[in-house]
Amino acid sequence: MQDTSALSRIYDEYGARLYHYLLAMLRSKDDAEEVLQNLFMRLAYKQKRLENVRNLTGYLFSAARNEAIRFIRKCKRHREIMGNFRNVALLESGDNRDILPEEVDRINRALTMLPQYQREVIVLKVYEGLSFREIARITKVFPNTAASRYRYGVEKLRSLLQREE
Amino acid sequence: MMEEYLKKFQPAKPSPGLKDNIFRAVRAELSSIANGRFALIDKIWSNQLFWATATTLLVCLVASNLYHHEVCQKRVAGLYAPKVLETLTVEKDNGKELAGDLIALLGEGNFAVIRKLWEMSLREPTTPTMLEFRNELMEKWFG
């Protein structure tokens, strides 16, 4: 069997994080899982090259984004639903018992209503702790654009949450 | 402030069995590619090419990302290595020695030396079939 242990370690460290990012991009659990599988297929061909990648986090998130875009272009069904409102559980309460299920629903609804380019920047900034320079590299925009997408996204999120209160 | 609020929540997690599914698919895909490559090698091998081609074949196997694939190792050890040994023994005076060195290098995965061998094999007299074969391999395996 080809040694996939290095790839397995990458999955253990990044699998859930990449899935979350893909979920933010695609707003569908099934699609995010499918794209994650496609991504690991592609990585399997490049296992040797991965050893020489300096910034693995940046590389993997860029690769995940490219894979998601490829999927969106290929999938007609996805294009049809991209513009429509689609609620997906992007966040969970986890072990925090102070968070009510309604609050989780509310934040997920608000996040889902953001444009995809704002949602992905929020996920990369808040949950991955990446700088705007790193986010810019992944999303192929200028750092200032990444920063303003984040700022507008957060403002919109705040206003959506206030509207629901 | 909003960032702090968002951090209260946990990112959604993928299905628990997803990793197993992904790696099952990855292994199946790699096996299928490996078998496809061996079909090509079998086709070439049946043309009874000379020893440099045999060397080239093994170098390609090692240089390809699939060297660590179980199927690949079995084929190298069980099928191609003895054939290379046989071919070398028949065609070269020091064939046995060369074959032993080659197989040891393949076993060690010594890429610098293997690359040298690959280059040496390219300097050997070539036939149109071998040129065609080499180009095919270069395109398929090294892009």
PDB file of C-alpha atoms in Angstrom, chain A residues 1-4 7-8 11-12 16 19-20 23 29 33 36-37 40-41 44-48 89-96 99 103-104 106-107 111 122 125-127 150 154 157-158 161, chain B residues 1-31 33 37 62-71 73 111 142:
ATOM      1  CA  MET A   1       0.000   0.000   0.000  1.00  0.00           C
ATOM      2  CA  GLN A   2       1.380   3.438  -0.801  1.00  0.00           C
ATOM      3  CA  ASP A   3       2.417   5.195   2.354  1.00  0.00           C
ATOM      4  CA  THR A   4      -0.368   7.641   3.078  1.00  0.00           C
ATOM      5  CA  LEU A   7      -1.278  12.612   4.245  1.00  0.00           C
ATOM      6  CA  SER A   8      -3.145  11.117   7.174  1.00  0.00           C
ATOM      7  CA  TYR A  11      -5.799  15.294   7.586  1.00  0.00           C
ATOM      8  CA  ASP A  12      -5.621  14.994  11.372  1.00  0.00           C
ATOM      9  CA  ALA A  16     -11.699  19.641  10.153  1.00  0.00           C
ATOM     10  CA  TYR A  19     -13.901  21.322   6.028  1.00  0.00           C
ATOM     11  CA  HIS A  20     -15.117  24.331   7.996  1.00  0.00           C
ATOM     12  CA  LEU A  23     -18.528  24.734   4.388  1.00  0.00           C
ATOM     13  CA  LYS A  29     -22.283  19.797   4.268  1.00  0.00           C
ATOM     14  CA  GLU A  33     -17.226  16.817   2.286  1.00  0.00           C
ATOM     15  CA  LEU A  36     -12.530  17.857   0.845  1.00  0.00           C
ATOM     16  CA  GLN A  37     -12.258  14.365  -0.635  1.00  0.00           C
ATOM     17  CA  PHE A  40      -7.089  14.951  -0.624  1.00  0.00           C
ATOM     18  CA  MET A  41      -7.144  12.991  -3.882  1.00  0.00           C
ATOM     19  CA  ALA A  44      -2.147  12.275  -2.785  1.00  0.00           C
ATOM     20  CA  TYR A  45      -0.524  12.829  -6.178  1.00  0.00           C
ATOM     21  CA  LYS A  46       1.711  15.513  -4.735  1.00  0.00           C
ATOM     22  CA  GLN A  47       2.767  13.892  -1.478  1.00  0.00           C
ATOM     23  CA  LYS A  48       6.455  14.346  -2.187  1.00  0.00           C
ATOM     24  CA  ALA A  89     -24.817  24.982  10.492  1.00  0.00           C
ATOM     25  CA  LEU A  90     -21.422  26.611  10.192  1.00  0.00           C
ATOM     26  CA  LEU A  91     -21.004  26.967  13.938  1.00  0.00           C
ATOM     27  CA  GLU A  92     -21.912  24.823  16.931  1.00  0.00           C
ATOM     28  CA  SER A  93     -22.190  25.473  20.638  1.00  0.00           C
ATOM     29  CA  GLY A  94     -19.590  22.788  21.375  1.00  0.00           C
ATOM     30  CA  ASP A  95     -19.093  22.299  25.109  1.00  0.00           C
ATOM     31  CA  ASN A  96     -20.362  25.764  25.982  1.00  0.00           C
ATOM     32  CA  ILE A  99     -25.165  29.048  24.469  1.00  0.00           C
ATOM     33  CA  GLU A 103     -28.492  31.544  19.541  1.00  0.00           C
ATOM     34  CA  VAL A 104     -26.617  29.008  17.436  1.00  0.00           C
ATOM     35  CA  ARG A 106     -29.374  32.880  14.851  1.00  0.00           C
ATOM     36  CA  ILE A 107     -25.628  33.200  14.234  1.00  0.00           C
ATOM     37  CA  LEU A 111     -23.493  34.019   8.614  1.00  0.00           C
ATOM     38  CA  ILE A 122     -14.384  35.913   8.594  1.00  0.00           C
ATOM     39  CA  LYS A 125      -9.548  35.504  10.353  1.00  0.00           C
ATOM     40  CA  VAL A 126     -11.539  34.410  13.383  1.00  0.00           C
ATOM     41  CA  TYR A 127     -11.158  30.629  13.378  1.00  0.00           C
ATOM     42  CA  TYR A 150     -13.712  41.448   6.868  1.00  0.00           C
ATOM     43  CA  VAL A 154     -18.538  41.963  10.534  1.00  0.00           C
ATOM     44  CA  LEU A 157     -23.242  40.383  10.644  1.00  0.00           C
ATOM     45  CA  ARG A 158     -23.776  42.767  13.540  1.00  0.00           C
ATOM     46  CA  LEU A 161     -28.009  39.919  14.476  1.00  0.00           C
TER      47      LEU A 161
ATOM     48  CA  MET B   1     -15.905  42.572  19.936  1.00  0.00           C
ATOM     49  CA  MET B   2     -17.724  40.641  17.235  1.00  0.00           C
ATOM     50  CA  GLU B   3     -14.622  38.479  16.872  1.00  0.00           C
ATOM     51  CA  GLU B   4     -14.773  37.616  20.568  1.00  0.00           C
ATOM     52  CA  TYR B   5     -18.469  36.823  20.240  1.00  0.00           C
ATOM     53  CA  LEU B   6     -17.863  34.533  17.252  1.00  0.00           C
ATOM     54  CA  LYS B   7     -15.115  32.724  19.132  1.00  0.00           C
ATOM     55  CA  LYS B   8     -17.697  31.580  21.686  1.00  0.00           C
ATOM     56  CA  PHE B   9     -18.892  29.134  19.051  1.00  0.00           C
ATOM     57  CA  GLN B  10     -17.100  26.064  17.731  1.00  0.00           C
ATOM     58  CA  PRO B  11     -16.625  25.432  14.004  1.00  0.00           C
ATOM     59  CA  ALA B  12     -18.907  22.685  12.652  1.00  0.00           C
ATOM     60  CA  LYS B  13     -17.119  19.371  12.299  1.00  0.00           C
ATOM     61  CA  PRO B  14     -17.199  16.924   9.395  1.00  0.00           C
ATOM     62  CA  SER B  15     -18.913  13.524   9.682  1.00  0.00           C
ATOM     63  CA  PRO B  16     -16.922  11.131  11.913  1.00  0.00           C
ATOM     64  CA  GLY B  17     -16.423   8.538   9.142  1.00  0.00           C
ATOM     65  CA  LEU B  18     -15.248  11.063   6.573  1.00  0.00           C
ATOM     66  CA  LYS B  19     -11.535  10.434   7.057  1.00  0.00           C
ATOM     67  CA  ASP B  20     -11.967   6.682   6.466  1.00  0.00           C
ATOM     68  CA  ASN B  21     -14.045   7.318   3.355  1.00  0.00           C
ATOM     69  CA  ILE B  22     -11.536   9.780   1.948  1.00  0.00           C
ATOM     70  CA  PHE B  23      -8.537   7.545   2.518  1.00  0.00           C
ATOM     71  CA  ARG B  24     -10.327   4.501   1.116  1.00  0.00           C
ATOM     72  CA  ALA B  25     -10.987   6.501  -2.037  1.00  0.00           C
ATOM     73  CA  VAL B  26      -7.416   7.815  -2.152  1.00  0.00           C
ATOM     74  CA  ARG B  27      -5.950   4.305  -1.887  1.00  0.00           C
ATOM     75  CA  ALA B  28      -8.310   2.971  -4.556  1.00  0.00           C
ATOM     76  CA  GLU B  29      -7.354   5.810  -6.872  1.00  0.00           C
ATOM     77  CA  LEU B  30      -3.629   5.256  -6.357  1.00  0.00           C
ATOM     78  CA  SER B  31      -4.007   1.509  -6.967  1.00  0.00           C
ATOM     79  CA  ILE B  33      -3.146   4.537 -11.392  1.00  0.00           C
ATOM     80  CA  ARG B  37       1.220   2.319 -15.319  1.00  0.00           C
ATOM     81  CA  VAL B  62      11.431   4.651  -8.354  1.00  0.00           C
ATOM     82  CA  ALA B  63      11.219   8.211  -9.516  1.00  0.00           C
ATOM     83  CA  SER B  64       7.462   8.047  -9.763  1.00  0.00           C
ATOM     84  CA  ASN B  65       5.490   8.941  -6.693  1.00  0.00           C
ATOM     85  CA  LEU B  66       4.086   5.444  -6.593  1.00  0.00           C
ATOM     86  CA  TYR B  67       7.289   3.717  -5.612  1.00  0.00           C
ATOM     87  CA  HIS B  68       6.048   3.185  -2.076  1.00  0.00           C
ATOM     88  CA  HIS B  69       2.875   1.630  -3.321  1.00  0.00           C
ATOM     89  CA  GLU B  70       2.640  -1.987  -2.221  1.00  0.00           C
ATOM     90  CA  VAL B  71       1.735  -3.184  -5.716  1.00  0.00           C
ATOM     91  CA  GLN B  73       7.189  -2.757  -4.675  1.00  0.00           C
ATOM     92  CA  PHE B 111      17.535   9.384  -5.734  1.00  0.00           C
ATOM     93  CA  PHE B 142       7.144  13.604 -15.060  1.00  0.00           C
TER      94      PHE B 142
END
